[in-house]
Amino acid sequence: MNAYHPKVTAWLWLAMMLVIGTLGSQTLTNDWLETDFLALLPASEQQPEIANAIQQHNEQRDRKVIWLAGAATSEAAINHASQLKQQLQQSRLFKTILLELPQQQFLQQYQQLFPYRYQLLDAQTQATLKQNPKDLLSRNLETLYSPMGQMTAADLEHDPLLVFSRYFHAQNPVKLTVEQGIVVLHDKNQYWALLLADLKDSHLQLDKLESLLALVNNAKAKIQETGGDLMVTGMPLFTAYGSDSAKQEISTVGVGSSVGIIILMLLTFRSLRPLMLSFLAISCGLFAALVVSVLVFSKIHIITLVFGASLIGVADDYALHFMCDSFGAKNWQPRHGLRYIFPGLLIGLLTNLLSYSGLMLSPFPGLQQVALFSAVGLLVAWLTVVLLFPLLLTRFKPEHQPAILKLANYWQQHWPVWLLKNRRWLVSLLAIFILGGLWQLTPRDDVRLLQSAPEELMKMADKIKQLLPVSPENQFFLVSGNNLEEWHRNEERLLKALKIITTQNKLSSYQGLSDFWPDENTQKSNYQLLDGSFYQSDLLKQYMSDLGFSDKAIKTELNQFTDAKDRTISLPDWLATADENKQNLWLSCDSSQCRSIVSLIGISDLSALSSLQNLPGVAWVDQVEQLSSMFARYRIRVSLLLTAAYLLVFIGLGFKFGWKNALAITSIPVVAALVSLAMMGWFNQLFSLFNLFALLLVLGIGVDDAIFFFMAEASGKMQTSPDSDNEDKRASTSLAVTLSALTTLLAFGLLAISSTEIVHAFGFTVATGIFTALLLSPLVGFRKAVVG
């Protein structure tokens, strides 16, 4: 401090901000805001192939939006859907919009696969040929004489046994009603026309998400005006609602904190200068945090900005401690004020940075972003106060005593007296309260708590799922084999087991490539089945003659069968004809293994499915359970990290101030953390990994409050004059601690109103911890400084 020159340090601060500003002008011009909530989560801890399978499984789902236009009649529903299609096209948000079924695509697929009709047999046809081939002919005749016979007769000319027709229709096992080429669903007295849309990009920017929400609301309003209805679901819609909620929360937290700070500052200092300086420190901190975070992570999540907005209340602490010190001395000078508060500011900064460094050790990208954003923001706010304020506060000295100073002084004088006087029963009551709350504390590690959706959207998604049971679940099987043949055997074995589970109503349906594409050996076996059942006997000739086929037609069929003997279709060629859903089931074949996904629809018994992972080459993948169990594991690890952080702070303070004083200082955040945990138990609040990270912040801020009261006592010890300023120092310290606690409570307390449960729990934990620290911190040094 002897070498401290305010003008020099001010120039250093200006140089720092110019560098940050230059970097900001280069980085913030790009797309730097992330809105996908999966980006908050860590990468899979399992093998790379499982991580790749999860990514491919989610890829298509993350782009798809399902629209159902409803009306009292199917014709009206189709009209609504047609108008809706035009709105979606005009929005330019979507890559593909499917209303009418792609008949040309079906025809092309039929033509491409038809040359392999003797090798491609569905499972039911295979079973019939093995047991009693004549049953196949009987079923053909029944079909021909049924109301659908006219449609079947068209296939009969080039597929006399109708084996390929059966195979082709088995490609789409879910039977849906089609009118005018459009899928129409029926629900009580309502008809729904189906429209599927795929977004151009699964990672939409914030403005595109806003456009999607606006599009949904406008489309629904238009359809409802004409007596119809609209239901929409899809992962992009959940992301859009989550981002919109986060944006509103940023506004609420930021504006609420700012308004609170303005009122407190004006009431306290009756001057615009402290207010402007506080906002300068906060703005510089937030801007630097944004720039550095984007530089490090390329993109930062919108949730990071929610927590960043709450940083306002913490960053303002440094400015408040500096300016409130002006009430604690008769001839206050900024340089002398900084000399007094600098140790407290430095220790407070270091403990806060230590707290946030704990977040950096987590595997969650979202928490890492929050940690870096907060640490940089606090550091730059601290540097702004230390480097710039002594110059800008020159000749600043309030000439009044604010009412809040009198209240804070009265509180710090009398509140500890009451606490110490009643400490016996208060300590017992506090212990009972803490133990009772901790006893009721129940961890909840469900990853789905990361994102909250409006109840209306959840109900809509459930109703659409009932009407259209085709959406794959989050869980699936990963099947592998050392080569294509082994993979095929493994998947066939799994699909047979799934078929049994489906008949037990534990699963609605499933999709695996082996049900649609038989391997080369199976194709040859299928050919041999047909050959032995029909083509080497007179059964086919008799059947075709009875149906009125000419001898020439019969001979042509026999020749075509002979020519197709050595014909097989490879998996890549078959996939080239398949739709996108089936293509996404295939992962790859590399030098070591071949892999595929078996997707599941309508799971009602998870345990029955997960038990199948014991089959050879089969892995059960449950992304929600996997991430939730990861939350639970890291909650235990972070509990140890939290304990280590508190011990580390205690040891550091012990070397600096002595072990007895370190115990007194550290006891404040320890008790505050325990009370916060107990409050969560008593009020049945969410307790998860994120609450523990919140307690790291309670450590930093609680230690900060306790240190300044300890410094006020230490300052009093150094005074030899009976007119010492110790009482004033405790008064100004209590004012600074009160103001900083109020601004922090405003910031983090406002997080507690978040609709996202984890954000709400984070805010609740910090708010209760900070409030407890505020109540207990005047006890530090009180007995010696005031009572003694």
CSV table of N, CA and C in Angstrom, one decimal, residues 336-424:
chain,number,residue,atom,x,y,z
A,336,HIS,N,-6.8,5.5,2.6
A,336,HIS,CA,-6.7,4.9,4.0
A,336,HIS,C,-7.8,3.9,4.1
A,337,GLY,N,-9.0,4.2,3.5
A,337,GLY,CA,-10.1,3.2,3.6
A,337,GLY,C,-9.7,1.9,2.9
A,338,LEU,N,-9.0,2.0,1.8
A,338,LEU,CA,-8.6,0.8,1.1
A,338,LEU,C,-7.5,0.0,1.9
A,339,ARG,N,-6.6,0.8,2.6
A,339,ARG,CA,-5.6,0.1,3.4
A,339,ARG,C,-6.3,-0.7,4.5
A,340,TYR,N,-7.4,-0.2,5.1
A,340,TYR,CA,-8.1,-0.9,6.1
A,340,TYR,C,-8.8,-2.2,5.6
A,341,ILE,N,-9.6,-2.0,4.5
A,341,ILE,CA,-10.4,-3.1,4.1
A,341,ILE,C,-9.7,-4.1,3.1
A,342,PHE,N,-8.5,-3.7,2.6
A,342,PHE,CA,-7.8,-4.5,1.6
A,342,PHE,C,-7.6,-6.0,2.1
A,343,PRO,N,-7.1,-6.3,3.3
A,343,PRO,CA,-7.0,-7.7,3.7
A,343,PRO,C,-8.3,-8.4,3.7
A,344,GLY,N,-9.4,-7.8,4.1
A,344,GLY,CA,-10.7,-8.4,4.1
A,344,GLY,C,-11.2,-8.7,2.7
A,345,LEU,N,-11.0,-7.7,1.8
A,345,LEU,CA,-11.3,-7.8,0.4
A,345,LEU,C,-10.6,-9.0,-0.2
A,346,LEU,N,-9.3,-9.0,0.0
A,346,LEU,CA,-8.4,-10.0,-0.6
A,346,LEU,C,-8.8,-11.4,-0.1
A,347,ILE,N,-9.0,-11.6,1.2
A,347,ILE,CA,-9.3,-12.9,1.7
A,347,ILE,C,-10.7,-13.3,1.2
A,348,GLY,N,-11.6,-12.3,1.2
A,348,GLY,CA,-13.0,-12.6,0.7
A,348,GLY,C,-12.9,-13.1,-0.8
A,349,LEU,N,-12.1,-12.4,-1.6
A,349,LEU,CA,-12.0,-12.8,-3.0
A,349,LEU,C,-11.4,-14.2,-3.1
A,350,LEU,N,-10.4,-14.4,-2.3
A,350,LEU,CA,-9.7,-15.8,-2.4
A,350,LEU,C,-10.7,-16.9,-2.0
A,351,THR,N,-11.5,-16.6,-1.0
A,351,THR,CA,-12.4,-17.7,-0.5
A,351,THR,C,-13.5,-17.9,-1.6
A,352,ASN,N,-13.9,-16.8,-2.2
A,352,ASN,CA,-14.9,-16.9,-3.3
A,352,ASN,C,-14.4,-17.7,-4.5
A,353,LEU,N,-13.1,-17.3,-4.8
A,353,LEU,CA,-12.5,-18.0,-6.0
A,353,LEU,C,-12.3,-19.5,-5.6
A,354,LEU,N,-11.9,-19.8,-4.4
A,354,LEU,CA,-11.8,-21.1,-4.0
A,354,LEU,C,-13.1,-21.9,-4.1
A,355,SER,N,-14.2,-21.2,-3.7
A,355,SER,CA,-15.5,-21.8,-3.8
A,355,SER,C,-15.9,-22.1,-5.3
A,356,TYR,N,-15.6,-21.2,-6.2
A,356,TYR,CA,-15.9,-21.4,-7.6
A,356,TYR,C,-15.0,-22.4,-8.2
A,357,SER,N,-13.8,-22.5,-7.7
A,357,SER,CA,-12.8,-23.5,-8.3
A,357,SER,C,-13.4,-24.9,-8.0
A,358,GLY,N,-14.1,-25.0,-7.0
A,358,GLY,CA,-14.8,-26.3,-6.7
A,358,GLY,C,-15.7,-26.7,-7.8
A,359,LEU,N,-16.5,-25.7,-8.3
A,359,LEU,CA,-17.4,-26.0,-9.4
A,359,LEU,C,-16.6,-26.4,-10.7
A,360,MET,N,-15.4,-25.8,-10.9
A,360,MET,CA,-14.7,-26.1,-12.1
A,360,MET,C,-14.2,-27.6,-12.1
A,361,LEU,N,-14.1,-28.2,-10.9
A,361,LEU,CA,-13.7,-29.6,-10.8
A,361,LEU,C,-14.8,-30.6,-11.2
A,362,SER,N,-16.1,-30.1,-11.3
A,362,SER,CA,-17.2,-31.0,-11.7
A,362,SER,C,-17.1,-31.4,-13.1
A,363,PRO,N,-17.8,-32.5,-13.5
A,363,PRO,CA,-17.7,-33.0,-14.9
A,363,PRO,C,-18.8,-32.3,-15.7
A,364,PHE,N,-19.6,-31.4,-15.1
A,364,PHE,CA,-20.8,-30.9,-15.8
A,364,PHE,C,-20.4,-29.6,-16.5
A,365,PRO,N,-20.5,-29.6,-17.8
A,365,PRO,CA,-20.1,-28.3,-18.6
A,365,PRO,C,-20.9,-27.1,-18.1
A,366,GLY,N,-22.1,-27.3,-17.7
A,366,GLY,CA,-22.9,-26.2,-17.2
A,366,GLY,C,-22.3,-25.6,-16.0
A,367,LEU,N,-21.9,-26.4,-15.0
A,367,LEU,CA,-21.3,-25.9,-13.8
A,367,LEU,C,-19.9,-25.3,-14.0
A,368,GLN,N,-19.2,-25.9,-15.0
A,368,GLN,CA,-17.9,-25.3,-15.3
A,368,GLN,C,-18.0,-23.9,-15.8
A,369,GLN,N,-19.1,-23.7,-16.7
A,369,GLN,CA,-19.3,-22.4,-17.2
A,369,GLN,C,-19.7,-21.4,-16.1
A,370,VAL,N,-20.6,-21.9,-15.2
A,370,VAL,CA,-21.0,-21.0,-14.1
A,370,VAL,C,-19.8,-20.6,-13.3
A,371,ALA,N,-18.9,-21.6,-13.0
A,371,ALA,CA,-17.7,-21.4,-12.2
A,371,ALA,C,-16.8,-20.3,-12.8
A,372,LEU,N,-16.5,-20.5,-14.1
A,372,LEU,CA,-15.6,-19.6,-14.8
A,372,LEU,C,-16.2,-18.2,-14.9
A,373,PHE,N,-17.5,-18.2,-15.3
A,373,PHE,CA,-18.2,-16.9,-15.4
A,373,PHE,C,-18.2,-16.1,-14.1
A,374,SER,N,-18.5,-16.8,-13.0
A,374,SER,CA,-18.6,-16.2,-11.7
A,374,SER,C,-17.2,-15.7,-11.2
A,375,ALA,N,-16.2,-16.6,-11.4
A,375,ALA,CA,-14.9,-16.3,-10.9
A,375,ALA,C,-14.3,-15.1,-11.6
A,376,VAL,N,-14.4,-15.1,-12.9
A,376,VAL,CA,-13.9,-14.0,-13.7
A,376,VAL,C,-14.7,-12.7,-13.4
A,377,GLY,N,-16.0,-12.8,-13.3
A,377,GLY,CA,-16.8,-11.6,-12.9
A,377,GLY,C,-16.4,-11.0,-11.6
A,378,LEU,N,-16.2,-11.9,-10.6
A,378,LEU,CA,-15.8,-11.4,-9.3
A,378,LEU,C,-14.4,-10.8,-9.3
A,379,LEU,N,-13.5,-11.5,-10.0
A,379,LEU,CA,-12.1,-11.0,-10.0
A,379,LEU,C,-12.1,-9.6,-10.7
A,380,VAL,N,-12.8,-9.4,-11.8
A,380,VAL,CA,-12.7,-8.1,-12.5
A,380,VAL,C,-13.5,-7.0,-11.7
A,381,ALA,N,-14.6,-7.4,-11.0
A,381,ALA,CA,-15.3,-6.5,-10.1
A,381,ALA,C,-14.3,-6.0,-9.0
A,382,TRP,N,-13.6,-7.0,-8.4
A,382,TRP,CA,-12.7,-6.7,-7.3
A,382,TRP,C,-11.6,-5.8,-7.8
A,383,LEU,N,-11.0,-6.1,-9.0
A,383,LEU,CA,-9.9,-5.3,-9.5
A,383,LEU,C,-10.4,-3.8,-9.8
A,384,THR,N,-11.7,-3.7,-10.3
A,384,THR,CA,-12.2,-2.4,-10.5
A,384,THR,C,-12.3,-1.6,-9.2
A,385,VAL,N,-12.7,-2.3,-8.1
A,385,VAL,CA,-12.8,-1.6,-6.8
A,385,VAL,C,-11.4,-1.2,-6.3
A,386,VAL,N,-10.5,-2.1,-6.4
A,386,VAL,CA,-9.2,-1.9,-5.8
A,386,VAL,C,-8.3,-0.9,-6.7
A,387,LEU,N,-8.4,-1.0,-8.0
A,387,LEU,CA,-7.6,-0.2,-8.9
A,387,LEU,C,-8.2,1.1,-9.2
A,388,LEU,N,-9.5,1.2,-9.2
A,388,LEU,CA,-10.1,2.5,-9.8
A,388,LEU,C,-10.8,3.3,-8.7
A,389,PHE,N,-11.4,2.7,-7.7
A,389,PHE,CA,-12.2,3.4,-6.7
A,389,PHE,C,-11.4,4.5,-6.0
A,390,PRO,N,-10.2,4.2,-5.5
A,390,PRO,CA,-9.5,5.3,-4.8
A,390,PRO,C,-9.4,6.6,-5.5
A,391,LEU,N,-9.3,6.5,-6.9
A,391,LEU,CA,-9.2,7.7,-7.6
A,391,LEU,C,-10.6,8.4,-7.8
A,392,LEU,N,-11.6,7.5,-8.1
A,392,LEU,CA,-12.9,8.1,-8.3
A,392,LEU,C,-13.7,8.5,-7.1
A,393,LEU,N,-13.2,8.0,-5.9
A,393,LEU,CA,-13.8,8.4,-4.6
A,393,LEU,C,-13.1,9.5,-3.9
A,394,THR,N,-12.2,10.2,-4.7
A,394,THR,CA,-11.5,11.3,-4.1
A,394,THR,C,-12.5,12.4,-3.6
A,395,ARG,N,-12.3,12.9,-2.4
A,395,ARG,CA,-13.1,13.9,-1.8
A,395,ARG,C,-14.6,13.4,-1.6
A,396,PHE,N,-14.7,12.1,-1.5
A,396,PHE,CA,-16.1,11.6,-1.2
A,396,PHE,C,-16.1,11.4,0.3
A,397,LYS,N,-17.1,12.0,1.0
A,397,LYS,CA,-17.3,11.8,2.4
A,397,LYS,C,-18.8,12.1,2.7
A,398,PRO,N,-19.6,11.1,3.0
A,398,PRO,CA,-21.0,11.4,3.4
A,398,PRO,C,-21.1,12.3,4.6
A,399,GLU,N,-22.0,13.2,4.6
A,399,GLU,CA,-22.2,14.1,5.7
A,399,GLU,C,-23.4,13.8,6.5
A,400,HIS,N,-23.9,12.6,6.3
A,400,HIS,CA,-25.2,12.2,7.1
A,400,HIS,C,-25.0,10.8,7.7
A,401,GLN,N,-25.9,10.5,8.5
A,401,GLN,CA,-25.9,9.1,9.1
A,401,GLN,C,-27.2,8.5,8.6
A,402,PRO,N,-27.1,7.6,7.6
A,402,PRO,CA,-28.4,7.0,7.1
A,402,PRO,C,-29.1,6.1,8.2
A,403,ALA,N,-30.4,6.1,8.0
A,403,ALA,CA,-31.2,5.3,8.9
A,403,ALA,C,-30.8,3.8,9.0
A,404,ILE,N,-30.4,3.3,7.8
A,404,ILE,CA,-30.0,1.9,7.8
A,404,ILE,C,-28.7,1.7,8.6
A,405,LEU,N,-27.8,2.7,8.7
A,405,LEU,CA,-26.6,2.6,9.5
A,405,LEU,C,-27.0,2.5,11.0
A,406,LYS,N,-28.0,3.3,11.4
A,406,LYS,CA,-28.4,3.3,12.8
A,406,LYS,C,-29.0,2.0,13.1
A,407,LEU,N,-29.8,1.4,12.1
A,407,LEU,CA,-30.5,0.1,12.4
A,407,LEU,C,-29.4,-1.0,12.4
A,408,ALA,N,-28.5,-0.9,11.5
A,408,ALA,CA,-27.4,-2.0,11.5
A,408,ALA,C,-26.6,-1.9,12.8
A,409,ASN,N,-26.3,-0.7,13.2
A,409,ASN,CA,-25.5,-0.5,14.4
A,409,ASN,C,-26.2,-1.0,15.6
A,410,TYR,N,-27.5,-0.7,15.7
A,410,TYR,CA,-28.3,-1.2,16.8
A,410,TYR,C,-28.4,-2.7,16.8
A,411,TRP,N,-28.5,-3.2,15.6
A,411,TRP,CA,-28.6,-4.7,15.4
A,411,TRP,C,-27.3,-5.4,15.9
A,412,GLN,N,-26.2,-4.8,15.5
A,412,GLN,CA,-24.9,-5.5,15.8
A,412,GLN,C,-24.5,-5.3,17.3
A,413,GLN,N,-25.2,-4.3,17.9
A,413,GLN,CA,-24.9,-4.1,19.4
A,413,GLN,C,-25.8,-5.0,20.2
A,414,HIS,N,-27.1,-5.1,19.9
A,414,HIS,CA,-28.0,-5.7,20.7
A,414,HIS,C,-28.4,-7.2,20.4
A,415,TRP,N,-28.3,-7.5,19.1
A,415,TRP,CA,-28.7,-8.8,18.7
A,415,TRP,C,-27.7,-9.9,19.2
A,416,PRO,N,-26.4,-9.6,19.2
A,416,PRO,CA,-25.4,-10.6,19.8
A,416,PRO,C,-25.6,-10.8,21.3
A,417,VAL,N,-26.0,-9.6,21.9
A,417,VAL,CA,-26.2,-9.7,23.4
A,417,VAL,C,-27.3,-10.7,23.7
A,418,TRP,N,-28.4,-10.6,22.9
A,418,TRP,CA,-29.6,-11.5,23.1
A,418,TRP,C,-29.2,-12.9,22.8
A,419,LEU,N,-28.4,-13.1,21.8
A,419,LEU,CA,-28.0,-14.5,21.4
A,419,LEU,C,-27.1,-15.1,22.5
A,420,LEU,N,-26.2,-14.3,23.0
A,420,LEU,CA,-25.2,-14.8,24.0
A,420,LEU,C,-26.0,-15.0,25.4
A,421,LYS,N,-26.9,-14.2,25.7
A,421,LYS,CA,-27.7,-14.3,26.9
A,421,LYS,C,-28.5,-15.6,26.9
A,422,ASN,N,-29.0,-16.0,25.8
A,422,ASN,CA,-29.9,-17.1,25.6
A,422,ASN,C,-29.3,-18.3,24.9
A,423,ARG,N,-27.9,-18.3,25.0
A,423,ARG,CA,-27.2,-19.3,24.1
A,423,ARG,C,-27.5,-20.7,24.5
A,424,ARG,N,-27.8,-21.0,25.8
A,424,ARG,CA,-27.9,-22.4,26.2
A,424,ARG,C,-29.1,-23.0,25.5
